[in-house]
Amino acid sequence: MTWLNEFDDRLAALDAQSLRRRRREVVPEQGARLNVDGESLLAFCSNDYLGLAQSALLREAVHTAVDRYGVGSGASPMVSGHSAANGALERELAEAVGLPRALYFYAGYSTNASIVPALVGEGDALFSDALNHACLIDGARLSKATVHRYRHADLQQLDALLAASPARRKLVISDTVFSMDGDIADLAGLHALCERHDALLLLDDAHGFGLLGPQGRGALAAAGLTGPRMSQRVVYMATLGKALGVAGAFVAGPDRLVEWLLQKTRSYTYATAAPALLAEAVRAGLRCVLGADGERRRQHLRARIAQLREGLAPGVDAAIDAAGWSLMPSTTAIQPLVIGDNDDALAVMASLREQGLWVPAIRPPTVPLGTARLRIALSAAHQPEDIDVLLRALRVAASVTAALPA
Ligand SMILES: *Cc1c(COP(=O)(O)O)cnc(C)c1O
């Protein structure tokens, strides 16, 4: 008997707590619809916030790029170089976010997991918002720096922790838009604290880039911390698989910080470069984001957010009011509806699914215990009718789950 058998018990324990996750096989259909295991569902589960992932624009960019560059990139950019497309993308990304230099990575998770250890190590101090994304947390662990977790968005506590730390090198890390709550960090406040305590600030703008700020230039631009008023102590990171509709990530900031990351980030040095066809797709996405089409998409998205929030406001529907669900105070495309209990959240998700909708239930450990929720992700691909369908389905789910035994 080996401890291999324990995996069956461990999986059974996940089942017992309603924590076993399942994947579906999906094929995209028209608009925000997905064909899921053969069934057509209206989806509210994608971070493709501007509806670019399926666009003709990106498809054409990829077709052209494949003809020029082929498919694979061959090796690490440090070994076989990176393509001219990747180089051009880095310059365009830096320009877009108003920072001197950018570095293009093939994925966001591994970027954060390895830039944190490149910036700080043993004896240094890290300050991390309690709701930061898993990849920042993993980067913090890998770094071996002393980690101080501060309560979500509690800048007073952060100030006190920074003041009490004897470390010479301090790094504050934060999401800009929090991925499961949809709220936006106080970047000016964070930056002011970093100035006061001589700390560096690493920001993850996965859910802000392409959406926030003038022309979608991101949360840092929205906070006025780029361009002529650029801060020397900010490392900006954003992903390219969400609003940009492709995959990958980039880091941008002052030249010396970016040059250091180029030298010391293990997921950059020891990973095969992102294929040029993806870089060309991102370049096409970026042109769209910065232009009139991007502005139209953002406006359309903002209107859908307002429509959903009006439909779920207190006093609009008795069944929703009676269910005791609470829509979190988010202004972004991430609109979490807190249900509370894991099984209740799954029951609501199941009811929506029966009605032809796919809205993911998010459970611990991704979110704190007792705050299981529907993470409603809105997109420019949603039509006004789609939001009406969702609101009607939520009302049905509220009355159905109210009838369930507690
Ligand atoms: C999605 C996400 C990532 C990971 O990026 P990938 O490119 O999907 O690996 C990192 N940080 C945040 C906040 C995210 O939401």
mmCIF file with all atom_site columns, N, CA and C and ligand atoms in Angstrom, residues 107-109 112 133 135 175 179 204 206-207 239 242 248, ligand 1:
data_model
loop_
_atom_site.group_PDB
_atom_site.id
_atom_site.type_symbol
_atom_site.label_atom_id
_atom_site.label_alt_id
_atom_site.label_comp_id
_atom_site.label_asym_id
_atom_site.label_entity_id
_atom_site.label_seq_id
_atom_site.pdbx_PDB_ins_code
_atom_site.Cartn_x
_atom_site.Cartn_y
_atom_site.Cartn_z
_atom_site.occupancy
_atom_site.B_iso_or_equiv
_atom_site.pdbx_formal_charge
_atom_site.auth_seq_id
_atom_site.auth_comp_id
_atom_site.auth_asym_id
_atom_site.auth_atom_id
_atom_site.pdbx_PDB_model_num
ATOM   1  N N  . ALA A 1 107 ? 2.666   34.271 -20.855 1.00 0.00 ? 107 ALA A N  1
ATOM   2  C CA . ALA A 1 107 ? 1.509   34.034 -19.978 1.00 0.00 ? 107 ALA A CA 1
ATOM   3  C C  . ALA A 1 107 ? 1.595   34.883 -18.725 1.00 0.00 ? 107 ALA A C  1
ATOM   4  N N  . GLY A 1 108 ? 0.432   35.264 -18.194 1.00 0.00 ? 108 GLY A N  1
ATOM   5  C CA . GLY A 1 108 ? 0.385   36.154 -17.040 1.00 0.00 ? 108 GLY A CA 1
ATOM   6  C C  . GLY A 1 108 ? 0.751   35.484 -15.730 1.00 0.00 ? 108 GLY A C  1
ATOM   7  N N  . TYR A 1 109 ? 0.239   34.277 -15.539 1.00 0.00 ? 109 TYR A N  1
ATOM   8  C CA . TYR A 1 109 ? 0.489   33.598 -14.260 1.00 0.00 ? 109 TYR A CA 1
ATOM   9  C C  . TYR A 1 109 ? 1.990   33.491 -13.999 1.00 0.00 ? 109 TYR A C  1
ATOM   10 N N  . ASN A 1 112 ? 3.947   36.894 -13.165 1.00 0.00 ? 112 ASN A N  1
ATOM   11 C CA . ASN A 1 112 ? 3.940   37.374 -11.780 1.00 0.00 ? 112 ASN A CA 1
ATOM   12 C C  . ASN A 1 112 ? 4.679   36.422 -10.855 1.00 0.00 ? 112 ASN A C  1
ATOM   13 N N  . HIS A 1 133 ? -4.338  38.280 -6.644  1.00 0.00 ? 133 HIS A N  1
ATOM   14 C CA . HIS A 1 133 ? -4.437  37.089 -7.480  1.00 0.00 ? 133 HIS A CA 1
ATOM   15 C C  . HIS A 1 133 ? -3.413  36.029 -7.044  1.00 0.00 ? 133 HIS A C  1
ATOM   16 N N  . CYS A 1 135 ? -1.316  34.291 -8.559  1.00 0.00 ? 135 CYS A N  1
ATOM   17 C CA . CYS A 1 135 ? 0.048   34.282 -9.111  1.00 0.00 ? 135 CYS A CA 1
ATOM   18 C C  . CYS A 1 135 ? 0.953   35.279 -8.398  1.00 0.00 ? 135 CYS A C  1
ATOM   19 N N  . ASP A 1 175 ? -3.285  43.879 -7.104  1.00 0.00 ? 175 ASP A N  1
ATOM   20 C CA . ASP A 1 175 ? -4.126  43.924 -8.297  1.00 0.00 ? 175 ASP A CA 1
ATOM   21 C C  . ASP A 1 175 ? -4.625  45.360 -8.433  1.00 0.00 ? 175 ASP A C  1
ATOM   22 N N  . SER A 1 179 ? -9.931  40.530 -9.092  1.00 0.00 ? 179 SER A N  1
ATOM   23 C CA . SER A 1 179 ? -10.530 39.641 -10.079 1.00 0.00 ? 179 SER A CA 1
ATOM   24 C C  . SER A 1 179 ? -11.829 38.987 -9.639  1.00 0.00 ? 179 SER A C  1
ATOM   25 N N  . ASP A 1 204 ? -0.775  44.720 -10.881 1.00 0.00 ? 204 ASP A N  1
ATOM   26 C CA . ASP A 1 204 ? -1.272  43.744 -11.855 1.00 0.00 ? 204 ASP A CA 1
ATOM   27 C C  . ASP A 1 204 ? -2.585  44.280 -12.426 1.00 0.00 ? 204 ASP A C  1
ATOM   28 N N  . ALA A 1 206 ? -4.437  43.126 -14.921 1.00 0.00 ? 206 ALA A N  1
ATOM   29 C CA . ALA A 1 206 ? -5.036  42.115 -15.812 1.00 0.00 ? 206 ALA A CA 1
ATOM   30 C C  . ALA A 1 206 ? -6.453  42.499 -16.246 1.00 0.00 ? 206 ALA A C  1
ATOM   31 N N  . HIS A 1 207 ? -7.231  43.080 -15.315 1.00 0.00 ? 207 HIS A N  1
ATOM   32 C CA . HIS A 1 207 ? -8.632  43.386 -15.628 1.00 0.00 ? 207 HIS A CA 1
ATOM   33 C C  . HIS A 1 207 ? -8.860  44.868 -15.904 1.00 0.00 ? 207 HIS A C  1
ATOM   34 N N  . THR A 1 239 ? -2.147  41.614 -18.434 1.00 0.00 ? 239 THR A N  1
ATOM   35 C CA . THR A 1 239 ? -2.254  40.404 -19.250 1.00 0.00 ? 239 THR A CA 1
ATOM   36 C C  . THR A 1 239 ? -2.935  40.739 -20.580 1.00 0.00 ? 239 THR A C  1
ATOM   37 N N  . LYS A 1 242 ? -7.279  38.900 -21.728 1.00 0.00 ? 242 LYS A N  1
ATOM   38 C CA . LYS A 1 242 ? -8.584  39.366 -21.272 1.00 0.00 ? 242 LYS A CA 1
ATOM   39 C C  . LYS A 1 242 ? -9.114  40.404 -22.270 1.00 0.00 ? 242 LYS A C  1
ATOM   40 N N  . GLY A 1 248 ? -1.149  35.901 -23.042 1.00 0.00 ? 248 GLY A N  1
ATOM   41 C CA . GLY A 1 248 ? 0.147   36.479 -22.750 1.00 0.00 ? 248 GLY A CA 1
ATOM   42 C C  . GLY A 1 248 ? 0.054   37.637 -21.776 1.00 0.00 ? 248 GLY A C  1
HETATM 43 C C1 . LIG B 2 .   ? -5.889  36.189 -15.303 1.00 0.00 ? 1   LIG B C1 1
HETATM 44 C C2 . LIG B 2 .   ? -4.999  36.818 -14.319 1.00 0.00 ? 1   LIG B C2 1
HETATM 45 C C3 . LIG B 2 .   ? -3.622  36.555 -14.311 1.00 0.00 ? 1   LIG B C3 1
HETATM 46 C C4 . LIG B 2 .   ? -3.018  35.441 -15.117 1.00 0.00 ? 1   LIG B C4 1
HETATM 47 O O1 . LIG B 2 .   ? -2.849  35.762 -16.439 1.00 0.00 ? 1   LIG B O1 1
HETATM 48 P P1 . LIG B 2 .   ? -2.832  34.623 -17.539 1.00 0.00 ? 1   LIG B P1 1
HETATM 49 O O2 . LIG B 2 .   ? -2.298  35.284 -18.735 1.00 0.00 ? 1   LIG B O2 1
HETATM 50 O O3 . LIG B 2 .   ? -4.236  34.151 -17.668 1.00 0.00 ? 1   LIG B O3 1
HETATM 51 O O4 . LIG B 2 .   ? -1.923  33.534 -17.051 1.00 0.00 ? 1   LIG B O4 1
HETATM 52 C C5 . LIG B 2 .   ? -2.830  37.310 -13.483 1.00 0.00 ? 1   LIG B C5 1
HETATM 53 N N1 . LIG B 2 .   ? -3.349  38.230 -12.654 1.00 0.00 ? 1   LIG B N1 1
HETATM 54 C C6 . LIG B 2 .   ? -4.668  38.478 -12.597 1.00 0.00 ? 1   LIG B C6 1
HETATM 55 C C7 . LIG B 2 .   ? -5.185  39.509 -11.658 1.00 0.00 ? 1   LIG B C7 1
HETATM 56 C C8 . LIG B 2 .   ? -5.534  37.771 -13.411 1.00 0.00 ? 1   LIG B C8 1
HETATM 57 O O5 . LIG B 2 .   ? -6.844  37.976 -13.334 1.00 0.00 ? 1   LIG B O5 1
#
